[in-house]
PDB file of C-alpha atoms in Angstrom:
ATOM      1  CA  MET A   1       0.000   0.000   0.000  1.00  0.00           C
ATOM      2  CA  ASN A   2       2.816   2.407   0.886  1.00  0.00           C
ATOM      3  CA  LYS A   3       4.485   1.706  -2.457  1.00  0.00           C
ATOM      4  CA  LEU A   4       1.204   2.418  -4.264  1.00  0.00           C
ATOM      5  CA  LEU A   5       0.745   5.714  -2.438  1.00  0.00           C
ATOM      6  CA  LEU A   6       4.344   6.649  -3.208  1.00  0.00           C
ATOM      7  CA  SER A   7       3.823   5.868  -6.906  1.00  0.00           C
ATOM      8  CA  ILE A   8       0.647   7.987  -7.052  1.00  0.00           C
ATOM      9  CA  THR A   9       2.430  10.857  -5.285  1.00  0.00           C
ATOM     10  CA  LEU A  10       5.383  10.711  -7.674  1.00  0.00           C
ATOM     11  CA  VAL A  11       3.078  10.742 -10.709  1.00  0.00           C
ATOM     12  CA  PHE A  12       1.186  13.745  -9.307  1.00  0.00           C
ATOM     13  CA  LEU A  13       4.415  15.631  -8.574  1.00  0.00           C
ATOM     14  CA  ALA A  14       5.746  14.815 -12.022  1.00  0.00           C
ATOM     15  CA  GLU A  15       2.575  16.166 -13.647  1.00  0.00           C
ATOM     16  CA  LEU A  16       2.732  19.263 -11.452  1.00  0.00           C
ATOM     17  CA  ALA A  17       6.352  19.850 -12.407  1.00  0.00           C
ATOM     18  CA  LEU A  18       5.542  19.457 -16.093  1.00  0.00           C
ATOM     19  CA  ALA A  19       2.625  21.894 -15.817  1.00  0.00           C
ATOM     20  CA  GLN A  20       4.800  24.492 -14.124  1.00  0.00           C
ATOM     21  CA  ARG A  21       7.712  24.013 -16.502  1.00  0.00           C
ATOM     22  CA  TRP A  22       5.749  23.771 -19.707  1.00  0.00           C
ATOM     23  CA  THR A  23       3.408  26.752 -19.562  1.00  0.00           C
ATOM     24  CA  GLU A  24       3.889  30.432 -18.933  1.00  0.00           C
ATOM     25  CA  THR A  25       1.128  32.931 -18.121  1.00  0.00           C
ATOM     26  CA  MET A  26       1.164  35.801 -20.611  1.00  0.00           C
ATOM     27  CA  PRO A  27      -0.714  39.045 -19.813  1.00  0.00           C
ATOM     28  CA  VAL A  28      -2.656  41.046 -22.414  1.00  0.00           C
ATOM     29  CA  VAL A  29      -5.044  43.983 -22.282  1.00  0.00           C
ATOM     30  CA  VAL A  30      -8.184  43.807 -24.403  1.00  0.00           C
ATOM     31  CA  GLU A  31     -10.437  46.855 -24.602  1.00  0.00           C
ATOM     32  CA  GLY A  32      -9.294  47.961 -21.149  1.00  0.00           C
ATOM     33  CA  LEU A  33      -9.636  44.530 -19.515  1.00  0.00           C
ATOM     34  CA  LYS A  34      -6.582  42.768 -18.095  1.00  0.00           C
ATOM     35  CA  ARG A  35      -6.591  39.234 -19.400  1.00  0.00           C
ATOM     36  CA  ASN A  36      -4.059  36.471 -20.037  1.00  0.00           C
ATOM     37  CA  TYR A  37      -3.304  33.186 -21.761  1.00  0.00           C
ATOM     38  CA  GLU A  38      -1.079  30.178 -21.090  1.00  0.00           C
ATOM     39  CA  LEU A  39       1.774  29.612 -23.536  1.00  0.00           C
ATOM     40  CA  PHE A  40       3.793  26.512 -24.302  1.00  0.00           C
ATOM     41  CA  VAL A  41       6.829  26.824 -26.583  1.00  0.00           C
ATOM     42  CA  PRO A  42       8.508  23.525 -27.543  1.00  0.00           C
ATOM     43  CA  LYS A  43      12.186  22.954 -26.840  1.00  0.00           C
ATOM     44  CA  ASN A  44      12.937  22.679 -30.548  1.00  0.00           C
ATOM     45  CA  TYR A  45      11.556  26.171 -31.214  1.00  0.00           C
ATOM     46  CA  SER A  46      13.724  28.145 -33.618  1.00  0.00           C
ATOM     47  CA  GLU A  47      13.560  31.808 -34.613  1.00  0.00           C
ATOM     48  CA  GLY A  48      14.620  30.726 -38.084  1.00  0.00           C
ATOM     49  CA  LYS A  49      11.423  28.717 -38.590  1.00  0.00           C
ATOM     50  CA  ALA A  50       7.747  29.683 -38.723  1.00  0.00           C
ATOM     51  CA  HIS A  51       5.864  27.507 -36.225  1.00  0.00           C
ATOM     52  CA  PRO A  52       2.166  26.546 -36.424  1.00  0.00           C
ATOM     53  CA  VAL A  53      -0.047  27.677 -33.547  1.00  0.00           C
ATOM     54  CA  VAL A  54      -2.779  25.593 -31.919  1.00  0.00           C
ATOM     55  CA  PHE A  55      -5.272  27.259 -29.571  1.00  0.00           C
ATOM     56  CA  ILE A  56      -6.885  24.884 -27.045  1.00  0.00           C
ATOM     57  CA  LEU A  57     -10.013  26.398 -25.482  1.00  0.00           C
ATOM     58  CA  HIS A  58     -11.493  25.325 -22.145  1.00  0.00           C
ATOM     59  CA  GLY A  59     -15.204  24.880 -21.600  1.00  0.00           C
ATOM     60  CA  GLY A  60     -17.583  26.909 -19.459  1.00  0.00           C
ATOM     61  CA  GLY A  61     -16.453  26.954 -15.844  1.00  0.00           C
ATOM     62  CA  GLY A  62     -12.912  26.016 -16.858  1.00  0.00           C
ATOM     63  CA  ARG A  63      -9.689  27.944 -17.088  1.00  0.00           C
ATOM     64  CA  ALA A  64      -6.588  27.911 -19.258  1.00  0.00           C
ATOM     65  CA  SER A  65      -4.223  26.706 -16.546  1.00  0.00           C
ATOM     66  CA  ARG A  66      -6.198  23.473 -16.162  1.00  0.00           C
ATOM     67  CA  MET A  67      -6.357  22.529 -19.831  1.00  0.00           C
ATOM     68  CA  PRO A  68      -2.881  20.936 -20.113  1.00  0.00           C
ATOM     69  CA  ARG A  69      -3.734  18.496 -17.327  1.00  0.00           C
ATOM     70  CA  PHE A  70      -7.307  18.057 -18.596  1.00  0.00           C
ATOM     71  CA  THR A  71      -5.885  16.876 -21.937  1.00  0.00           C
ATOM     72  CA  LYS A  72      -3.264  14.769 -20.103  1.00  0.00           C
ATOM     73  CA  TYR A  73      -0.523  17.091 -21.406  1.00  0.00           C
ATOM     74  CA  ARG A  74      -0.915  15.479 -24.807  1.00  0.00           C
ATOM     75  CA  PHE A  75      -0.931  18.718 -26.812  1.00  0.00           C
ATOM     76  CA  ASN A  76       2.326  19.724 -25.141  1.00  0.00           C
ATOM     77  CA  GLN A  77       3.810  16.341 -26.006  1.00  0.00           C
ATOM     78  CA  LEU A  78       2.676  16.653 -29.622  1.00  0.00           C
ATOM     79  CA  ALA A  79       4.057  20.195 -29.762  1.00  0.00           C
ATOM     80  CA  GLU A  80       7.423  18.907 -28.530  1.00  0.00           C
ATOM     81  CA  ARG A  81       7.365  16.181 -31.156  1.00  0.00           C
ATOM     82  CA  ASP A  82       6.196  18.229 -34.140  1.00  0.00           C
ATOM     83  CA  GLY A  83       7.274  21.763 -33.280  1.00  0.00           C
ATOM     84  CA  PHE A  84       4.049  23.728 -32.968  1.00  0.00           C
ATOM     85  CA  ILE A  85       3.226  26.349 -30.338  1.00  0.00           C
ATOM     86  CA  ALA A  86       0.368  25.452 -27.964  1.00  0.00           C
ATOM     87  CA  VAL A  87      -1.732  28.294 -26.596  1.00  0.00           C
ATOM     88  CA  TYR A  88      -4.320  27.878 -23.844  1.00  0.00           C
ATOM     89  CA  PRO A  89      -6.512  31.013 -23.884  1.00  0.00           C
ATOM     90  CA  ASN A  90      -8.434  32.166 -20.828  1.00  0.00           C
ATOM     91  CA  GLY A  91     -12.117  32.993 -21.092  1.00  0.00           C
ATOM     92  CA  TYR A  92     -13.595  35.934 -19.202  1.00  0.00           C
ATOM     93  CA  LYS A  93     -14.636  34.724 -15.725  1.00  0.00           C
ATOM     94  CA  LYS A  94     -14.366  31.097 -16.883  1.00  0.00           C
ATOM     95  CA  GLY A  95     -16.538  31.513 -19.960  1.00  0.00           C
ATOM     96  CA  TRP A  96     -16.593  32.571 -23.621  1.00  0.00           C
ATOM     97  CA  ASN A  97     -18.910  34.928 -25.447  1.00  0.00           C
ATOM     98  CA  ASP A  98     -19.680  32.504 -28.267  1.00  0.00           C
ATOM     99  CA  GLY A  99     -22.768  34.411 -29.425  1.00  0.00           C
ATOM    100  CA  GLU A 100     -26.282  35.107 -28.233  1.00  0.00           C
ATOM    101  CA  ARG A 101     -27.374  31.702 -26.924  1.00  0.00           C
ATOM    102  CA  ASP A 102     -28.230  33.116 -23.484  1.00  0.00           C
ATOM    103  CA  THR A 103     -27.013  35.602 -20.881  1.00  0.00           C
ATOM    104  CA  LEU A 104     -26.170  33.139 -18.086  1.00  0.00           C
ATOM    105  CA  THR A 105     -22.476  33.122 -18.907  1.00  0.00           C
ATOM    106  CA  GLU A 106     -20.900  36.359 -17.696  1.00  0.00           C
ATOM    107  CA  ALA A 107     -18.966  36.782 -20.930  1.00  0.00           C
ATOM    108  CA  ARG A 108     -22.169  36.617 -22.987  1.00  0.00           C
ATOM    109  CA  ARG A 109     -24.174  38.751 -20.572  1.00  0.00           C
ATOM    110  CA  LEU A 110     -21.582  41.547 -20.723  1.00  0.00           C
ATOM    111  CA  LYS A 111     -20.981  40.998 -24.467  1.00  0.00           C
ATOM    112  CA  ILE A 112     -17.247  40.588 -23.895  1.00  0.00           C
ATOM    113  CA  ASN A 113     -15.418  40.944 -27.207  1.00  0.00           C
ATOM    114  CA  ASP A 114     -13.731  37.550 -27.215  1.00  0.00           C
ATOM    115  CA  VAL A 115     -13.068  37.649 -30.962  1.00  0.00           C
ATOM    116  CA  ARG A 116     -11.004  40.780 -30.334  1.00  0.00           C
ATOM    117  CA  TYR A 117      -9.256  38.958 -27.482  1.00  0.00           C
ATOM    118  CA  PHE A 118      -7.923  36.424 -29.981  1.00  0.00           C
ATOM    119  CA  ASP A 119      -6.805  39.236 -32.303  1.00  0.00           C
ATOM    120  CA  VAL A 120      -4.791  40.689 -29.428  1.00  0.00           C
ATOM    121  CA  VAL A 121      -3.311  37.337 -28.390  1.00  0.00           C
ATOM    122  CA  ILE A 122      -2.248  36.548 -31.962  1.00  0.00           C
ATOM    123  CA  ASN A 123      -0.627  39.967 -32.293  1.00  0.00           C
ATOM    124  CA  ASP A 124       1.148  39.351 -28.987  1.00  0.00           C
ATOM    125  CA  LEU A 125       2.439  36.015 -30.271  1.00  0.00           C
ATOM    126  CA  LYS A 126       3.659  37.642 -33.501  1.00  0.00           C
ATOM    127  CA  LYS A 127       5.679  40.191 -31.516  1.00  0.00           C
ATOM    128  CA  GLN A 128       7.416  37.565 -29.395  1.00  0.00           C
ATOM    129  CA  LEU A 129       7.709  34.452 -31.527  1.00  0.00           C
ATOM    130  CA  SER A 130       8.195  33.244 -35.058  1.00  0.00           C
ATOM    131  CA  ILE A 131       4.747  31.908 -35.917  1.00  0.00           C
ATOM    132  CA  ASP A 132       3.312  30.605 -39.167  1.00  0.00           C
ATOM    133  CA  GLU A 133       0.410  32.981 -39.766  1.00  0.00           C
ATOM    134  CA  GLU A 134      -0.930  30.650 -42.465  1.00  0.00           C
ATOM    135  CA  ARG A 135      -1.258  27.774 -39.981  1.00  0.00           C
ATOM    136  CA  ILE A 136      -3.199  29.002 -36.962  1.00  0.00           C
ATOM    137  CA  PHE A 137      -5.706  26.471 -35.632  1.00  0.00           C
ATOM    138  CA  ALA A 138      -8.236  26.333 -32.789  1.00  0.00           C
ATOM    139  CA  CYS A 139      -9.996  23.557 -30.906  1.00  0.00           C
ATOM    140  CA  GLY A 140     -12.264  23.668 -27.885  1.00  0.00           C
ATOM    141  CA  ILE A 141     -14.681  21.732 -25.735  1.00  0.00           C
ATOM    142  CA  SER A 142     -18.274  22.720 -24.905  1.00  0.00           C
ATOM    143  CA  ASN A 143     -18.422  26.544 -24.543  1.00  0.00           C
ATOM    144  CA  GLY A 144     -14.955  26.521 -26.122  1.00  0.00           C
ATOM    145  CA  GLY A 145     -16.318  24.431 -29.002  1.00  0.00           C
ATOM    146  CA  PHE A 146     -19.011  27.006 -29.671  1.00  0.00           C
ATOM    147  CA  MET A 147     -16.396  29.744 -29.472  1.00  0.00           C
ATOM    148  CA  VAL A 148     -14.057  28.227 -32.072  1.00  0.00           C
ATOM    149  CA  GLN A 149     -16.978  28.160 -34.506  1.00  0.00           C
ATOM    150  CA  ARG A 150     -17.527  31.861 -33.914  1.00  0.00           C
ATOM    151  CA  LEU A 151     -13.824  32.464 -34.551  1.00  0.00           C
ATOM    152  CA  ALA A 152     -13.991  30.571 -37.848  1.00  0.00           C
ATOM    153  CA  LEU A 153     -17.092  32.477 -38.931  1.00  0.00           C
ATOM    154  CA  GLU A 154     -15.726  35.908 -38.018  1.00  0.00           C
ATOM    155  CA  ARG A 155     -12.011  35.333 -38.696  1.00  0.00           C
ATOM    156  CA  PRO A 156     -11.853  32.779 -41.539  1.00  0.00           C
ATOM    157  CA  ARG A 157      -8.723  34.434 -42.961  1.00  0.00           C
ATOM    158  CA  ILE A 158      -6.890  33.877 -39.673  1.00  0.00           C
ATOM    159  CA  PHE A 159      -7.961  30.391 -38.543  1.00  0.00           C
ATOM    160  CA  LYS A 160      -6.900  27.696 -40.980  1.00  0.00           C
ATOM    161  CA  ALA A 161      -9.086  24.987 -39.429  1.00  0.00           C
ATOM    162  CA  ILE A 162     -11.048  24.302 -36.245  1.00  0.00           C
ATOM    163  CA  ASP A 163     -12.098  21.376 -34.086  1.00  0.00           C
ATOM    164  CA  VAL A 164     -15.298  21.188 -32.034  1.00  0.00           C
ATOM    165  CA  VAL A 165     -15.518  18.817 -29.038  1.00  0.00           C
ATOM    166  CA  ALA A 166     -18.838  18.231 -27.220  1.00  0.00           C
ATOM    167  CA  ALA A 167     -20.573  21.178 -28.874  1.00  0.00           C
ATOM    168  CA  ASN A 168     -22.986  21.686 -31.735  1.00  0.00           C
ATOM    169  CA  MET A 169     -23.800  24.969 -33.457  1.00  0.00           C
ATOM    170  CA  SER A 170     -25.985  27.624 -31.868  1.00  0.00           C
ATOM    171  CA  LYS A 171     -28.915  28.963 -33.838  1.00  0.00           C
ATOM    172  CA  ASP A 172     -27.557  32.522 -33.952  1.00  0.00           C
ATOM    173  CA  GLN A 173     -24.350  31.202 -35.549  1.00  0.00           C
ATOM    174  CA  GLN A 174     -26.428  29.485 -38.228  1.00  0.00           C
ATOM    175  CA  ALA A 175     -27.449  32.922 -39.539  1.00  0.00           C
ATOM    176  CA  MET A 176     -23.820  33.715 -40.432  1.00  0.00           C
ATOM    177  CA  SER A 177     -21.806  32.641 -43.468  1.00  0.00           C
ATOM    178  CA  LEU A 178     -18.156  31.995 -44.330  1.00  0.00           C
ATOM    179  CA  GLU A 179     -16.099  34.391 -46.423  1.00  0.00           C
ATOM    180  CA  GLN A 180     -13.770  31.538 -47.320  1.00  0.00           C
ATOM    181  CA  PRO A 181     -13.550  27.813 -46.481  1.00  0.00           C
ATOM    182  CA  VAL A 182     -12.468  26.645 -43.024  1.00  0.00           C
ATOM    183  CA  PRO A 183     -12.044  22.862 -42.553  1.00  0.00           C
ATOM    184  CA  VAL A 184     -13.741  21.578 -39.409  1.00  0.00           C
ATOM    185  CA  ILE A 185     -13.840  18.386 -37.368  1.00  0.00           C
ATOM    186  CA  PHE A 186     -16.595  17.543 -34.871  1.00  0.00           C
ATOM    187  CA  ILE A 187     -16.026  15.080 -32.003  1.00  0.00           C
ATOM    188  CA  CYS A 188     -19.329  14.627 -30.186  1.00  0.00           C
ATOM    189  CA  GLY A 189     -21.024  11.965 -28.070  1.00  0.00           C
ATOM    190  CA  THR A 190     -24.514  10.735 -28.938  1.00  0.00           C
ATOM    191  CA  ALA A 191     -25.398  10.493 -25.218  1.00  0.00           C
ATOM    192  CA  ASP A 192     -24.139  13.940 -24.195  1.00  0.00           C
ATOM    193  CA  PRO A 193     -26.376  14.975 -21.246  1.00  0.00           C
ATOM    194  CA  LEU A 194     -25.474  18.689 -21.480  1.00  0.00           C
ATOM    195  CA  VAL A 195     -25.328  19.545 -25.192  1.00  0.00           C
ATOM    196  CA  PRO A 196     -27.925  17.317 -26.898  1.00  0.00           C
ATOM    197  CA  TYR A 197     -26.571  15.476 -29.931  1.00  0.00           C
ATOM    198  CA  ASN A 198     -29.950  15.764 -31.679  1.00  0.00           C
ATOM    199  CA  GLY A 199     -30.401  19.439 -30.882  1.00  0.00           C
ATOM    200  CA  GLY A 200     -32.512  21.376 -28.409  1.00  0.00           C
ATOM    201  CA  PRO A 201     -31.685  23.298 -25.228  1.00  0.00           C
ATOM    202  CA  VAL A 202     -28.248  23.091 -23.642  1.00  0.00           C
ATOM    203  CA  THR A 203     -28.918  22.079 -20.031  1.00  0.00           C
ATOM    204  CA  VAL A 204     -26.392  22.538 -17.208  1.00  0.00           C
ATOM    205  CA  PHE A 205     -27.471  21.745 -13.624  1.00  0.00           C
ATOM    206  CA  ASN A 206     -31.141  22.005 -14.678  1.00  0.00           C
ATOM    207  CA  GLN A 207     -30.587  25.446 -16.245  1.00  0.00           C
ATOM    208  CA  GLN A 208     -31.326  25.824 -19.940  1.00  0.00           C
ATOM    209  CA  ARG A 209     -28.606  27.743 -21.772  1.00  0.00           C
ATOM    210  CA  GLY A 210     -29.985  28.350 -25.214  1.00  0.00           C
ATOM    211  CA  GLU A 211     -31.041  26.291 -28.203  1.00  0.00           C
ATOM    212  CA  VAL A 212     -28.581  24.481 -30.444  1.00  0.00           C
ATOM    213  CA  LEU A 213     -28.837  22.670 -33.747  1.00  0.00           C
ATOM    214  CA  SER A 214     -28.304  18.944 -33.899  1.00  0.00           C
ATOM    215  CA  VAL A 215     -24.827  17.694 -34.759  1.00  0.00           C
ATOM    216  CA  HIS A 216     -26.214  16.592 -38.134  1.00  0.00           C
ATOM    217  CA  GLU A 217     -27.560  20.100 -38.829  1.00  0.00           C
ATOM    218  CA  SER A 218     -24.331  21.695 -37.601  1.00  0.00           C
ATOM    219  CA  ILE A 219     -22.255  19.521 -39.898  1.00  0.00           C
ATOM    220  CA  GLN A 220     -24.615  20.188 -42.793  1.00  0.00           C
ATOM    221  CA  PHE A 221     -24.027  23.932 -42.328  1.00  0.00           C
ATOM    222  CA  TRP A 222     -20.262  23.501 -42.514  1.00  0.00           C
ATOM    223  CA  LYS A 223     -20.516  21.079 -45.427  1.00  0.00           C
ATOM    224  CA  GLU A 224     -22.497  23.609 -47.437  1.00  0.00           C
ATOM    225  CA  GLU A 225     -20.299  26.586 -46.502  1.00  0.00           C
ATOM    226  CA  ASN A 226     -17.155  24.614 -47.373  1.00  0.00           C
ATOM    227  CA  SER A 227     -18.711  22.941 -50.445  1.00  0.00           C
ATOM    228  CA  CYS A 228     -17.786  19.583 -48.929  1.00  0.00           C
ATOM    229  CA  LEU A 229     -20.561  17.564 -50.502  1.00  0.00           C
ATOM    230  CA  VAL A 230     -18.543  14.515 -51.556  1.00  0.00           C
ATOM    231  CA  LEU A 231     -18.586  11.597 -49.112  1.00  0.00           C
ATOM    232  CA  ALA A 232     -14.960  10.490 -49.005  1.00  0.00           C
ATOM    233  CA  GLU A 233     -14.650   8.070 -46.087  1.00  0.00           C
ATOM    234  CA  GLU A 234     -16.573   6.119 -43.471  1.00  0.00           C
ATOM    235  CA  THR A 235     -14.700   4.202 -40.798  1.00  0.00           C
ATOM    236  CA  ASP A 236     -15.532   2.270 -37.645  1.00  0.00           C
ATOM    237  CA  TYR A 237     -12.681   2.463 -35.156  1.00  0.00           C
ATOM    238  CA  PRO A 238     -11.617  -0.734 -33.376  1.00  0.00           C
ATOM    239  CA  ASP A 239     -13.346  -1.086 -30.003  1.00  0.00           C
ATOM    240  CA  LEU A 240     -10.060  -1.218 -28.107  1.00  0.00           C
ATOM    241  CA  ASN A 241     -11.596  -0.550 -24.696  1.00  0.00           C
ATOM    242  CA  THR A 242     -14.877  -2.371 -24.190  1.00  0.00           C
ATOM    243  CA  SER A 243     -15.245  -1.086 -20.619  1.00  0.00           C
ATOM    244  CA  ASP A 244     -15.886   2.523 -21.742  1.00  0.00           C
ATOM    245  CA  ASP A 245     -19.353   1.565 -23.069  1.00  0.00           C
ATOM    246  CA  CYS A 246     -18.923   3.477 -26.323  1.00  0.00           C
ATOM    247  CA  THR A 247     -17.596   3.122 -29.865  1.00  0.00           C
ATOM    248  CA  VAL A 248     -16.345   5.465 -32.587  1.00  0.00           C
ATOM    249  CA  HIS A 249     -17.496   6.088 -36.158  1.00  0.00           C
ATOM    250  CA  LYS A 250     -15.764   8.573 -38.487  1.00  0.00           C
ATOM    251  CA  THR A 251     -17.234  10.200 -41.611  1.00  0.00           C
ATOM    252  CA  VAL A 252     -15.326  12.533 -43.931  1.00  0.00           C
ATOM    253  CA  TRP A 253     -16.687  14.838 -46.631  1.00  0.00           C
ATOM    254  CA  LYS A 254     -14.387  16.677 -49.042  1.00  0.00           C
ATOM    255  CA  ASN A 255     -14.542  19.648 -51.363  1.00  0.00           C
ATOM    256  CA  PRO A 256     -14.290  18.152 -54.909  1.00  0.00           C
ATOM    257  CA  ASP A 257     -12.119  21.044 -56.082  1.00  0.00           C
ATOM    258  CA  ASN A 258      -9.748  20.984 -53.081  1.00  0.00           C
ATOM    259  CA  SER A 259      -9.393  17.752 -51.094  1.00  0.00           C
ATOM    260  CA  ALA A 260      -7.650  19.634 -48.252  1.00  0.00           C
ATOM    261  CA  ILE A 261     -10.977  21.293 -47.421  1.00  0.00           C
ATOM    262  CA  GLN A 262     -12.822  18.723 -45.329  1.00  0.00           C
ATOM    263  CA  VAL A 263     -15.650  18.379 -42.840  1.00  0.00           C
ATOM    264  CA  VAL A 264     -15.224  15.450 -40.454  1.00  0.00           C
ATOM    265  CA  ASN A 265     -17.663  13.934 -37.991  1.00  0.00           C
ATOM    266  CA  ILE A 266     -16.196  11.647 -35.326  1.00  0.00           C
ATOM    267  CA  ARG A 267     -19.330  10.269 -33.692  1.00  0.00           C
ATOM    268  CA  ILE A 268     -18.870   8.710 -30.272  1.00  0.00           C
ATOM    269  CA  GLU A 269     -21.731   6.251 -29.881  1.00  0.00           C
ATOM    270  CA  ASN A 270     -22.983   6.464 -26.278  1.00  0.00           C
ATOM    271  CA  GLY A 271     -20.253   9.009 -25.523  1.00  0.00           C
ATOM    272  CA  GLY A 272     -20.831  11.896 -23.134  1.00  0.00           C
ATOM    273  CA  HIS A 273     -19.841  15.516 -22.656  1.00  0.00           C
ATOM    274  CA  THR A 274     -16.211  14.506 -22.677  1.00  0.00           C
ATOM    275  CA  TRP A 275     -12.854  14.608 -24.471  1.00  0.00           C
ATOM    276  CA  PRO A 276     -11.853  11.162 -25.801  1.00  0.00           C
ATOM    277  CA  GLY A 277      -8.713   9.651 -24.327  1.00  0.00           C
ATOM    278  CA  THR A 278      -8.769  11.767 -21.159  1.00  0.00           C
ATOM    279  CA  ARG A 279      -9.939  11.085 -17.632  1.00  0.00           C
ATOM    280  CA  GLN A 280     -13.479  10.889 -16.249  1.00  0.00           C
ATOM    281  CA  TYR A 281     -13.387  14.438 -14.865  1.00  0.00           C
ATOM    282  CA  LEU A 282     -16.885  14.200 -13.338  1.00  0.00           C
ATOM    283  CA  PRO A 283     -19.102  11.194 -12.534  1.00  0.00           C
ATOM    284  CA  LYS A 284     -20.849   9.520 -15.475  1.00  0.00           C
ATOM    285  CA  ARG A 285     -24.270  10.516 -14.165  1.00  0.00           C
ATOM    286  CA  PHE A 286     -23.314  14.169 -14.811  1.00  0.00           C
ATOM    287  CA  ILE A 287     -21.277  14.017 -18.030  1.00  0.00           C
ATOM    288  CA  GLY A 288     -21.608  10.513 -19.472  1.00  0.00           C
ATOM    289  CA  ASN A 289     -18.902   8.203 -20.816  1.00  0.00           C
ATOM    290  CA  VAL A 290     -15.329   9.057 -21.817  1.00  0.00           C
ATOM    291  CA  ASN A 291     -14.270   7.106 -24.899  1.00  0.00           C
ATOM    292  CA  GLN A 292     -10.880   5.393 -24.626  1.00  0.00           C
ATOM    293  CA  ASP A 293     -10.689   3.879 -28.123  1.00  0.00           C
ATOM    294  CA  MET A 294      -8.948   6.992 -29.463  1.00  0.00           C
ATOM    295  CA  ASN A 295      -7.109  10.076 -28.250  1.00  0.00           C
ATOM    296  CA  GLY A 296      -8.920  13.275 -29.146  1.00  0.00           C
ATOM    297  CA  CYS A 297      -5.739  15.363 -29.107  1.00  0.00           C
ATOM    298  CA  ASP A 298      -4.035  13.043 -31.601  1.00  0.00           C
ATOM    299  CA  GLU A 299      -7.053  13.099 -33.907  1.00  0.00           C
ATOM    300  CA  ILE A 300      -7.235  16.882 -33.792  1.00  0.00           C
ATOM    301  CA  TRP A 301      -3.549  17.490 -34.427  1.00  0.00           C
ATOM    302  CA  SER A 302      -3.488  14.868 -37.189  1.00  0.00           C
ATOM    303  CA  PHE A 303      -6.345  16.760 -38.879  1.00  0.00           C
ATOM    304  CA  PHE A 304      -4.631  20.147 -38.461  1.00  0.00           C
ATOM    305  CA  LYS A 305      -1.194  18.858 -39.441  1.00  0.00           C
ATOM    306  CA  ALA A 306      -2.454  17.535 -42.778  1.00  0.00           C
ATOM    307  CA  ILE A 307      -3.740  20.975 -43.812  1.00  0.00           C
ATOM    308  CA  LYS A 308      -1.075  22.961 -45.668  1.00  0.00           C
TER     309      LYS A 308
END
């Protein structure tokens, strides 16, 4: 028992050390508000090379400093391996103004200009680092997943591609249109108890937080905006972990004139409001199942990495 406790303690301390060593809090001022973001620069960073940037957005109630651990430090590991810069942005009072779904989130109620926040952060990165401005990507879970869609819709010339985890599309976003294509990948669970896979009201602790489209309708929007009407691939992933009570199915649509422009749906059958390959951060009765047949971070970076 003592050896087990020692092992658990050492793992925790190692993770804590990595979190402290790997990220740095960077201050910015956006329209008079003092804000910040967490920055990870890989060891193989070079001023002589333009590095891709991946934004990883937390969900409602989360914060940037927790996202590395929430994703099991996998984005940092991938950044070390492949040389991209990982950025963990911080929402205003633990939330993002992703649109006009409701006014329960402080950022939405106060109409915080979160799109401008990303403009400022990107400009801050450009001043300090050698970044590849043609390869800036964003992914996010829940409230963060709604926010990355707003970024793509309002800044399609900046964000090369986005990923949406455990989020659909809000109805106010549906009224917008793309100025130019933005590839997108959805990773959503069919048994999500917070953001309903088949559409309807987002419900958090018995509070309704605005209506959303179904995942099918959300994907149809992006397919039409990106002209990705050609079904290119359908794949069932191996059920590597039968104890997680869920399986994975992937569908890919491509633009016939440019195969790099894709819309991808990774459907987690019986999956919850969760990030595949990570821990069960809350009990299943609150958030549902976490799929362990794949690693969401690997899927996301593989999608981004392939886009030139």
